[in-house]
Coordinates of C-alpha atoms in Angstrom, one line a residue:
M101 CA -0.1 -0.2 0.3
K102 CA 2.6 2.4 0.6
S103 CA 4.8 1.4 -2.6
L104 CA 1.4 2.5 -4.3
C105 CA 1.2 5.4 -2.4
L106 CA 4.6 6.6 -3.4
V107 CA 4.9 5.8 -7.1
T108 CA 0.8 7.9 -6.8
V109 CA 2.4 11.4 -5.6
G110 CA 6.3 10.5 -7.8
V111 CA 4.0 10.0 -10.7
L112 CA 1.5 12.9 -10.0
A113 CA 5.2 14.9 -9.4
M114 CA 5.8 13.7 -12.1
T115 CA 2.8 15.2 -14.1
L116 CA 2.6 17.9 -13.0
L117 CA 5.7 19.8 -13.4
I118 CA 6.1 18.6 -17.2
A119 CA 2.5 19.7 -18.0
S120 CA 3.5 23.1 -16.4
I121 CA 6.2 23.6 -18.3
S122 CA 4.9 22.2 -21.6
L123 CA 2.1 24.8 -21.2
L124 CA 4.9 27.8 -20.1
V125 CA 6.7 26.4 -23.5
A126 CA 4.0 26.9 -25.6
H127 CA 1.9 29.7 -23.8
V128 CA -1.2 28.5 -23.6
F129 CA -3.0 30.6 -21.5
Q130 CA -0.8 33.8 -22.6
T131 CA -2.5 32.8 -26.0
V132 CA -6.2 32.5 -24.7
V133 CA -5.7 35.6 -22.7
D134 CA -4.1 37.7 -25.9
L135 CA -6.7 36.3 -27.8
Q136 CA -9.6 38.0 -25.7
V137 CA -8.2 40.5 -25.4
K138 CA -7.9 40.8 -29.2
E139 CA -11.9 40.1 -29.5
G140 CA -12.6 42.4 -26.9
T141 CA -10.8 45.4 -28.9
V142 CA -13.1 46.5 -31.6
L143 CA -16.0 49.4 -31.7
K144 CA -18.8 47.7 -31.5
N145 CA -21.9 48.8 -30.4
G146 CA -22.9 48.5 -26.5
T147 CA -19.7 47.1 -25.5
E148 CA -17.0 49.0 -23.1
T149 CA -14.6 49.7 -25.3
F150 CA -16.4 51.7 -27.7
E151 CA -18.5 53.3 -25.2
A152 CA -15.0 54.7 -23.7
W153 CA -13.7 55.2 -27.4
E154 CA -17.3 57.5 -28.2
D155 CA -16.9 59.5 -25.0
P156 CA -13.6 58.8 -23.1
P157 CA -14.1 58.9 -19.3
P158 CA -10.2 60.6 -18.1
P159 CA -10.5 64.5 -18.0
V160 CA -8.3 66.4 -20.6
Y161 CA -6.8 69.5 -19.6
M162 CA -4.9 72.1 -22.4
Q163 CA -2.9 74.5 -21.0
F164 CA -1.5 77.7 -22.5
Y165 CA 1.7 79.5 -21.8
F166 CA 2.5 82.4 -23.8
F167 CA 6.0 84.1 -24.8
N168 CA 5.7 87.8 -23.6
V169 CA 8.7 90.2 -25.9
T170 CA 10.1 92.2 -22.9
N171 CA 12.7 94.6 -25.4
P172 CA 10.2 94.8 -28.4
L173 CA 12.4 98.3 -30.0
E174 CA 15.5 96.7 -29.4
V175 CA 14.5 93.8 -31.4
L176 CA 13.1 96.3 -34.4
Q177 CA 17.0 97.2 -34.0
G178 CA 18.2 94.2 -34.6
D179 CA 19.0 92.8 -31.2
T180 CA 18.5 89.4 -29.8
P181 CA 14.7 89.1 -28.3
L182 CA 13.8 88.7 -24.6
V183 CA 11.1 86.7 -23.5
E184 CA 9.3 85.9 -20.2
E185 CA 7.2 82.4 -20.2
I186 CA 3.5 83.3 -18.8
G187 CA 1.7 80.7 -18.2
P188 CA -0.6 78.7 -17.5
Y189 CA -3.9 79.4 -18.7
T190 CA -5.7 75.7 -18.1
Y191 CA -9.0 75.2 -19.9
R192 CA -11.2 71.8 -19.7
E193 CA -10.9 70.0 -22.4
Y194 CA -14.9 67.9 -23.5
R195 CA -14.0 66.0 -26.6
P196 CA -16.4 63.3 -27.4
R197 CA -17.4 61.8 -30.3
V198 CA -20.8 62.7 -32.3
H199 CA -22.6 61.5 -35.5
V200 CA -20.7 58.2 -35.0
Q201 CA -22.2 55.8 -38.0
F202 CA -21.2 52.3 -38.6
L203 CA -19.9 51.2 -42.4
D204 CA -19.1 48.4 -44.2
N205 CA -20.8 46.1 -42.2
G206 CA -19.2 47.3 -39.1
T207 CA -15.5 47.3 -40.8
K208 CA -15.6 51.2 -40.6
V209 CA -16.9 54.0 -37.8
S210 CA -16.9 57.6 -39.1
A211 CA -17.4 60.7 -36.4
L212 CA -17.0 63.8 -36.0
N213 CA -14.6 64.9 -32.4
P214 CA -16.0 68.2 -31.3
K215 CA -13.7 70.0 -28.3
T216 CA -15.2 72.5 -26.4
Y217 CA -12.7 74.2 -23.8
V218 CA -13.8 75.6 -20.4
F219 CA -11.6 77.7 -17.9
E220 CA -10.2 76.6 -14.9
P221 CA -9.3 79.7 -12.7
Q222 CA -7.9 77.2 -10.0
K223 CA -5.6 75.9 -12.4
S224 CA -4.5 79.2 -14.2
V225 CA -2.2 82.0 -13.7
G226 CA -4.3 85.0 -14.0
D227 CA -7.4 85.8 -15.7
P228 CA -7.3 85.7 -19.7
E229 CA -9.6 88.1 -20.2
V230 CA -7.4 91.0 -18.1
D231 CA -3.9 89.5 -18.6
L232 CA -1.9 91.2 -21.3
I233 CA 0.9 89.6 -23.8
R234 CA 3.0 91.4 -25.9
T235 CA 3.9 89.0 -28.8
V236 CA 4.3 89.2 -33.0
N237 CA 1.6 91.4 -35.1
I238 CA 0.7 87.7 -36.8
P239 CA -1.9 89.5 -39.5
A240 CA 0.4 92.3 -40.2
V241 CA 3.4 89.9 -40.8
T242 CA 1.1 87.7 -42.6
A243 CA -0.5 90.5 -45.1
M244 CA 3.1 92.3 -45.4
E245 CA 4.2 88.9 -46.5
W246 CA 1.2 88.2 -48.7
T247 CA 1.7 91.1 -50.7
R248 CA 5.7 92.3 -50.9
S249 CA 6.4 92.0 -54.2
T250 CA 2.6 92.5 -56.0
P251 CA 0.6 95.3 -56.8
L252 CA -1.0 95.0 -53.6
Q253 CA 2.2 96.2 -51.9
F254 CA 1.8 99.9 -51.5
A255 CA -1.8 99.7 -50.3
T256 CA -1.0 97.1 -47.6
E257 CA 1.5 100.0 -46.3
V258 CA -0.8 102.4 -46.2
L259 CA -3.6 100.4 -44.1
L260 CA -0.1 100.0 -42.0
L261 CA 0.3 104.0 -42.0
L262 CA -3.8 104.1 -41.2
Y263 CA -4.2 101.9 -38.5
Q264 CA -1.0 102.5 -37.2
E265 CA 0.2 98.8 -37.2
S266 CA 3.8 97.7 -35.7
L267 CA 5.5 94.7 -35.7
F268 CA 4.2 93.4 -32.4
T269 CA 1.1 94.0 -31.0
V270 CA -0.6 94.2 -27.0
R271 CA -3.5 91.5 -26.8
T272 CA -5.5 89.5 -23.9
V273 CA -4.6 85.8 -23.6
H274 CA -8.8 85.9 -24.4
E275 CA -8.0 87.3 -27.8
L276 CA -5.2 85.4 -29.1
L277 CA -6.7 82.4 -28.1
W278 CA -10.1 82.5 -28.9
G279 CA -10.4 86.0 -32.0
Y280 CA -10.3 89.7 -31.8
K281 CA -11.5 91.5 -35.1
D282 CA -8.1 92.9 -36.9
R283 CA -8.8 96.1 -38.6
L284 CA -6.1 94.6 -41.4
L285 CA -7.8 91.2 -42.1
S286 CA -11.4 93.5 -41.9
T287 CA -9.9 95.8 -44.6
I288 CA -8.1 92.4 -46.7
H289 CA -11.5 91.0 -46.3
L290 CA -13.6 93.2 -47.9
L291 CA -11.5 92.1 -51.1
H292 CA -11.0 88.7 -50.7
P293 CA -13.8 87.0 -48.3
E294 CA -12.0 83.8 -48.0
I295 CA -9.4 85.5 -45.2
D296 CA -11.5 85.9 -42.3
P297 CA -11.6 89.1 -40.6
V298 CA -10.9 87.6 -36.7
F299 CA -7.7 86.2 -35.7
G300 CA -6.9 84.0 -32.7
F301 CA -4.9 81.0 -32.4
F302 CA -8.0 79.1 -31.8
N303 CA -10.4 80.8 -33.5
K304 CA -14.1 79.1 -33.9
M305 CA -12.3 76.2 -32.7
N306 CA -14.4 76.3 -29.2
G307 CA -17.2 74.2 -29.9
T308 CA -16.6 72.8 -33.0
D309 CA -14.6 69.8 -35.1
D310 CA -12.1 69.8 -37.6
G311 CA -13.6 67.5 -39.8
E312 CA -15.7 63.9 -40.7
Y313 CA -12.7 61.1 -39.7
V314 CA -12.9 57.6 -40.7
F315 CA -12.0 54.8 -38.8
L316 CA -10.5 50.7 -38.7
S317 CA -13.2 49.3 -36.0
G318 CA -10.5 46.4 -35.8
E319 CA -13.6 43.8 -36.5
T320 CA -11.0 42.2 -39.4
N321 CA -7.7 42.7 -37.6
Y322 CA -6.6 44.4 -34.2
L323 CA -3.8 46.2 -35.2
N324 CA -6.4 47.9 -36.9
F325 CA -8.5 49.3 -34.4
S326 CA -8.9 53.1 -34.7
R327 CA -6.7 53.8 -36.9
I328 CA -7.8 56.4 -39.7
V329 CA -8.5 55.6 -43.0
E330 CA -9.8 58.7 -44.0
W331 CA -10.0 62.6 -43.1
K332 CA -12.5 65.4 -44.5
G333 CA -13.7 62.5 -47.3
K334 CA -9.4 62.2 -48.3
E335 CA -7.3 59.0 -48.1
S336 CA -4.4 61.2 -48.2
L337 CA -3.0 65.0 -47.8
S338 CA -2.6 67.1 -50.4
W339 CA -0.1 69.7 -48.7
W340 CA 3.5 68.4 -49.1
T341 CA 5.7 67.4 -52.0
T342 CA 5.7 63.7 -51.4
E343 CA 3.3 60.6 -51.5
T344 CA 5.3 59.5 -47.8
C345 CA 4.7 62.6 -46.4
N346 CA 0.9 63.1 -47.4
M347 CA 0.2 59.8 -45.7
I348 CA -2.8 59.3 -43.3
N349 CA -1.1 57.0 -41.0
G350 CA -2.4 55.7 -37.4
T351 CA -5.1 57.0 -35.1
D352 CA -5.8 60.4 -33.7
G353 CA -3.6 59.4 -30.3
T354 CA -5.8 58.5 -27.7
S355 CA -6.5 55.1 -28.4
F356 CA -4.3 52.1 -30.0
H357 CA -4.3 48.4 -30.8
P358 CA -3.9 45.8 -27.8
L359 CA -0.3 43.6 -27.3
I360 CA 1.8 46.5 -28.4
S361 CA 5.7 45.7 -28.0
K362 CA 8.5 48.0 -27.4
D363 CA 10.1 47.1 -30.9
E364 CA 7.3 49.1 -33.0
N365 CA 6.6 52.0 -33.8
I366 CA 3.0 54.2 -32.8
Y367 CA 1.5 56.4 -35.6
I368 CA -0.3 59.0 -35.4
F369 CA -2.2 61.7 -37.3
S370 CA -2.2 64.9 -36.0
S371 CA -4.2 67.3 -37.7
D372 CA -2.7 70.3 -35.3
F373 CA 0.8 69.4 -37.2
C374 CA -1.2 68.8 -40.4
R375 CA 0.8 65.6 -40.7
S376 CA 1.3 61.8 -39.6
L377 CA 4.0 61.5 -36.8
Y378 CA 5.4 58.5 -35.1
L379 CA 6.6 57.9 -31.8
V380 CA 8.9 54.7 -30.3
Y381 CA 9.3 53.4 -27.0
D382 CA 11.0 55.1 -24.2
S383 CA 11.0 53.8 -20.8
S384 CA 8.9 51.1 -18.6
G385 CA 6.9 52.5 -15.9
T386 CA 3.8 52.4 -14.1
V387 CA 0.7 55.0 -14.0
A388 CA -1.9 54.1 -11.2
G389 CA -0.2 51.0 -10.3
I390 CA -0.7 49.9 -13.5
P391 CA 2.7 48.6 -16.4
T392 CA 3.0 51.2 -19.4
Y393 CA 5.3 51.6 -21.9
R394 CA 6.3 55.1 -22.8
F395 CA 6.7 56.6 -26.5
V396 CA 8.2 59.3 -27.8
P397 CA 8.2 61.2 -30.6
S398 CA 11.5 60.0 -32.7
A399 CA 14.3 62.0 -33.5
M400 CA 13.8 61.2 -36.8
V401 CA 10.5 62.6 -37.5
F402 CA 11.4 66.7 -37.2
A403 CA 15.6 65.9 -38.5
N404 CA 16.5 68.0 -41.1
T405 CA 17.0 66.6 -44.5
T406 CA 21.1 65.4 -44.4
V407 CA 19.2 63.1 -41.4
N408 CA 16.6 62.1 -42.6
P409 CA 16.0 62.4 -46.4
D410 CA 12.5 61.7 -46.1
N411 CA 11.6 64.6 -44.8
A412 CA 12.6 66.7 -47.6
G413 CA 8.7 66.2 -48.8
F414 CA 7.9 68.8 -45.6
C415 CA 10.3 71.6 -46.6
V416 CA 7.7 73.7 -48.8
P417 CA 8.5 75.2 -51.2
P418 CA 11.0 72.4 -52.1
G419 CA 14.1 72.9 -50.9
N420 CA 13.5 75.3 -48.0
C421 CA 14.0 73.5 -45.0
P422 CA 14.1 75.6 -42.1
G423 CA 16.3 72.9 -40.0
T424 CA 16.1 70.6 -37.2
G425 CA 13.5 69.9 -34.7
V426 CA 11.3 73.0 -36.7
L427 CA 8.4 72.5 -39.0
N428 CA 7.2 75.1 -41.6
V429 CA 3.6 74.6 -41.6
S430 CA 2.0 77.8 -43.8
I431 CA 0.8 76.1 -46.5
C432 CA -2.1 74.7 -44.1
K433 CA -2.8 77.3 -42.2
Q434 CA -3.6 80.1 -44.9
G435 CA -0.5 81.2 -45.9
A436 CA 0.7 82.8 -42.3
P437 CA 4.6 82.4 -41.6
I438 CA 4.2 80.0 -38.8
F439 CA 6.2 77.0 -38.1
L440 CA 6.1 74.5 -35.6
S441 CA 8.1 73.3 -33.5
A442 CA 8.6 71.8 -29.5
P443 CA 7.9 74.0 -26.4
H444 CA 11.6 76.1 -26.0
F445 CA 12.7 74.5 -29.2
Y446 CA 13.4 71.5 -27.1
Q447 CA 15.2 69.2 -29.3
A448 CA 15.8 71.1 -32.4
D449 CA 18.2 72.8 -33.4
Q450 CA 20.6 74.6 -31.3
K451 CA 20.4 78.2 -33.1
F452 CA 16.6 78.4 -32.4
I453 CA 17.6 78.2 -28.8
E454 CA 20.8 81.0 -28.8
D455 CA 18.2 83.1 -31.3
I456 CA 15.9 83.6 -28.4
E457 CA 16.9 84.9 -24.9
G458 CA 14.4 83.4 -22.4
M459 CA 14.6 79.3 -23.8
H460 CA 15.5 77.0 -22.1
P461 CA 14.5 73.3 -23.3
I462 CA 14.1 70.6 -20.3
K463 CA 12.4 67.3 -21.4
E464 CA 10.7 66.8 -18.5
Y465 CA 8.4 70.1 -19.1
H466 CA 8.9 69.7 -23.1
E467 CA 8.5 66.2 -24.3
T468 CA 5.6 64.9 -26.0
F469 CA 4.7 61.8 -24.4
L470 CA 2.3 58.1 -24.1
D471 CA 2.3 56.0 -21.4
I472 CA 0.4 52.8 -22.8
N473 CA -0.3 49.8 -21.5
P474 CA 0.8 47.3 -23.5
L475 CA -1.7 44.9 -23.0
T476 CA -5.0 46.4 -23.5
G477 CA -3.5 49.4 -25.8
L478 CA -5.1 52.1 -23.1
V479 CA -3.5 55.1 -23.0
L480 CA -3.2 55.9 -18.7
Q481 CA -1.5 58.9 -19.4
A482 CA -0.5 61.2 -22.3
A483 CA 1.1 65.4 -23.2
K484 CA 0.8 67.0 -26.2
R485 CA 3.5 69.2 -25.9
M486 CA 3.1 71.8 -29.3
Q487 CA 5.0 75.1 -30.1
I488 CA 3.4 77.9 -32.1
N489 CA 6.2 80.1 -34.0
V490 CA 6.3 82.9 -36.6
H491 CA 8.5 83.4 -39.4
V492 CA 9.7 86.8 -39.0
R493 CA 12.6 89.1 -41.4
K494 CA 13.4 92.0 -42.6
L495 CA 11.3 93.4 -45.4
P496 CA 13.2 96.2 -47.3
E497 CA 9.4 97.3 -48.8
F498 CA 7.7 97.6 -44.9
F499 CA 9.4 100.0 -42.5
E500 CA 7.6 98.2 -40.0
T501 CA 9.9 95.3 -40.1
G502 CA 13.1 97.6 -39.0
N503 CA 16.3 96.0 -38.3
I504 CA 15.0 92.4 -37.4
R505 CA 17.3 89.4 -37.5
T506 CA 15.0 86.0 -39.6
L507 CA 13.9 84.6 -36.5
I508 CA 11.7 81.7 -36.0
F509 CA 9.8 83.7 -33.2
P510 CA 8.0 81.7 -29.9
V511 CA 5.0 82.8 -29.4
M512 CA 3.2 80.4 -27.4
Y513 CA 2.7 77.0 -26.4
I514 CA 0.5 74.5 -25.3
N515 CA 0.5 71.1 -23.4
E516 CA -2.8 68.9 -23.9
S517 CA -2.4 66.5 -21.2
V518 CA -4.5 63.3 -19.6
L519 CA -4.5 61.0 -16.9
I520 CA -6.6 57.7 -16.5
D521 CA -9.1 58.5 -13.4
E522 CA -9.8 56.1 -10.9
V523 CA -12.8 54.4 -11.7
S524 CA -11.3 53.9 -15.1
A525 CA -8.0 52.4 -13.5
S526 CA -10.0 50.9 -10.6
K527 CA -11.7 48.7 -14.0
L528 CA -8.1 48.1 -15.6
K529 CA -6.7 46.5 -12.9
H530 CA -9.4 44.2 -12.1
V531 CA -9.0 43.4 -15.9
L532 CA -5.1 42.8 -16.1
L533 CA -5.7 41.0 -12.5
E534 CA -7.8 38.1 -14.0
A535 CA -5.6 38.0 -16.8
S536 CA -2.3 37.8 -14.6
V537 CA -4.6 34.4 -12.5
V538 CA -5.2 32.9 -16.3
T539 CA -1.6 33.4 -17.1
G540 CA -0.5 32.1 -14.0
I541 CA -1.9 28.9 -13.8
P542 CA 1.2 27.3 -15.3
F543 CA 2.7 28.5 -12.5
I544 CA 0.1 27.3 -9.5
I545 CA 0.9 23.9 -11.8
M546 CA 4.3 24.0 -11.4
A547 CA 4.3 24.8 -7.7
L548 CA 1.6 22.0 -7.4
G549 CA 4.3 19.7 -8.7
I550 CA 7.2 20.7 -6.7
V551 CA 4.5 20.5 -3.7
F552 CA 4.2 16.7 -4.2
G553 CA 7.2 16.3 -5.5
I554 CA 8.7 17.2 -1.6
V555 CA 6.2 15.0 -0.3
F556 CA 7.4 12.2 -2.2
I557 CA 11.3 12.8 -1.4
V558 CA 9.6 12.9 2.4
L559 CA 7.8 9.5 2.3
V560 CA 10.9 7.9 0.8
C561 CA 13.5 8.9 3.2
R562 CA 11.1 7.9 5.9
S563 CA 10.1 4.6 4.4
R564 CA 14.2 4.5 3.5
G565 CA 14.7 5.2 7.5
I566 CA 12.6 2.8 9.1
S567 CA 13.7 0.1 7.1
E568 CA 17.1 0.8 8.4
E569 CA 15.9 1.0 11.6
S570 CA 14.6 -2.6 12.1
T571 CA 16.1 -5.3 14.8
E572 CA 18.1 -8.6 13.3
D573 CA 14.9 -10.5 15.1
E574 CA 12.7 -8.5 12.8
R575 CA 14.6 -9.1 9.7
S576 CA 14.8 -12.9 10.3
P577 CA 12.5 -15.9 9.0
L578 CA 9.6 -16.8 11.1
I579 CA 10.9 -20.0 10.9
R580 CA 14.4 -21.0 12.1
T581 CA 15.5 -24.3 11.1
S582 CA 18.9 -25.5 14.0

């Protein structure tokens, strides 16, 4: 009976150990979890995934920082501009998706994404309707660039004198953000109705959308979850000079496919940047106790053409490349000489930083990043940071430009951030715990195998000890012959 018990325990221990090792090698339970995650990450009406995509629960905040020019007269004489950062002016951003329609048997989803901004005084340094900022007079600079060397040049100069416009202007934060009626633009509007007489960086962008998007639902391939295939009815852009640069790649940056690896590139299309860009793995960490991969924009995205020849398509007109870290988007901003960069020219050519006194790029505060849970593809924390600059130079045709140097002049930058809320974090932790339990089954089986193995060894040792302790008489035959 003892022998049968020993054999049973030994066989059970070996079976459990072999089974656990086989399951680990074959990734059986990990495959089961991956399959469940793939099947659950689909834009399908009535699911939690769709509801979170349609109206994301985590709060989004938009912070605006302005660069106040403190030496405007000296700048017009050719001196280095001295700017002072003022901010943040913080707004809560609401961005539900509306007019959602399922297309092509549920494989595609179309939607609009209007954004509404509500001022948050507790998270701001002042009152945007009171605080004044001295900055570049963008309408005047734009008008001068539009009309120089044209028959309208003289008329523009007359209007600038009549309205007493200069290269710099003083406006409230609210006016610079949400718009003010500019006299110069109002006059131009009479001749060119397509020109808006109201100027503001976010003019007509509060409570409005940036066009209809068509997304893939992920129904046929989980890798295509929420990937954009059309924007404003087009499958590609038309601003840039190469097909690659005009491609619409990736998602809108709010959601990604599950099972993300460190080796892949994360593609995003941003209408703010007028282009697609990609992010690469930077580091691993945790947010609210949940594991994450941090992705940041690749240095190749805004590299000059000697480092990344593919960026030549973003040089408009062809061959006119501003340098590393700066993107000329005037072609998609009605010809206004707007250049985008990271805040404080982070990761840009040193010349841009040295041209402006007051630039202090710091990775922690000025880098764009995404913290993504690799299993689910959910964004737990993110910050999109973008600086708006104006290209200014001396124009001999207009005395308003004085002797100013050719500069990429910083005006303001934004920090659009999101952090997962407690309710969403709790739900995600529950999902990850269930996944951990399932993927941990082979280890549980292995632990049981080890326990039974130890029991087997103990029983064998005890059996041998009992045998060795028996007396000579106990070992002798029951019947003796003399």
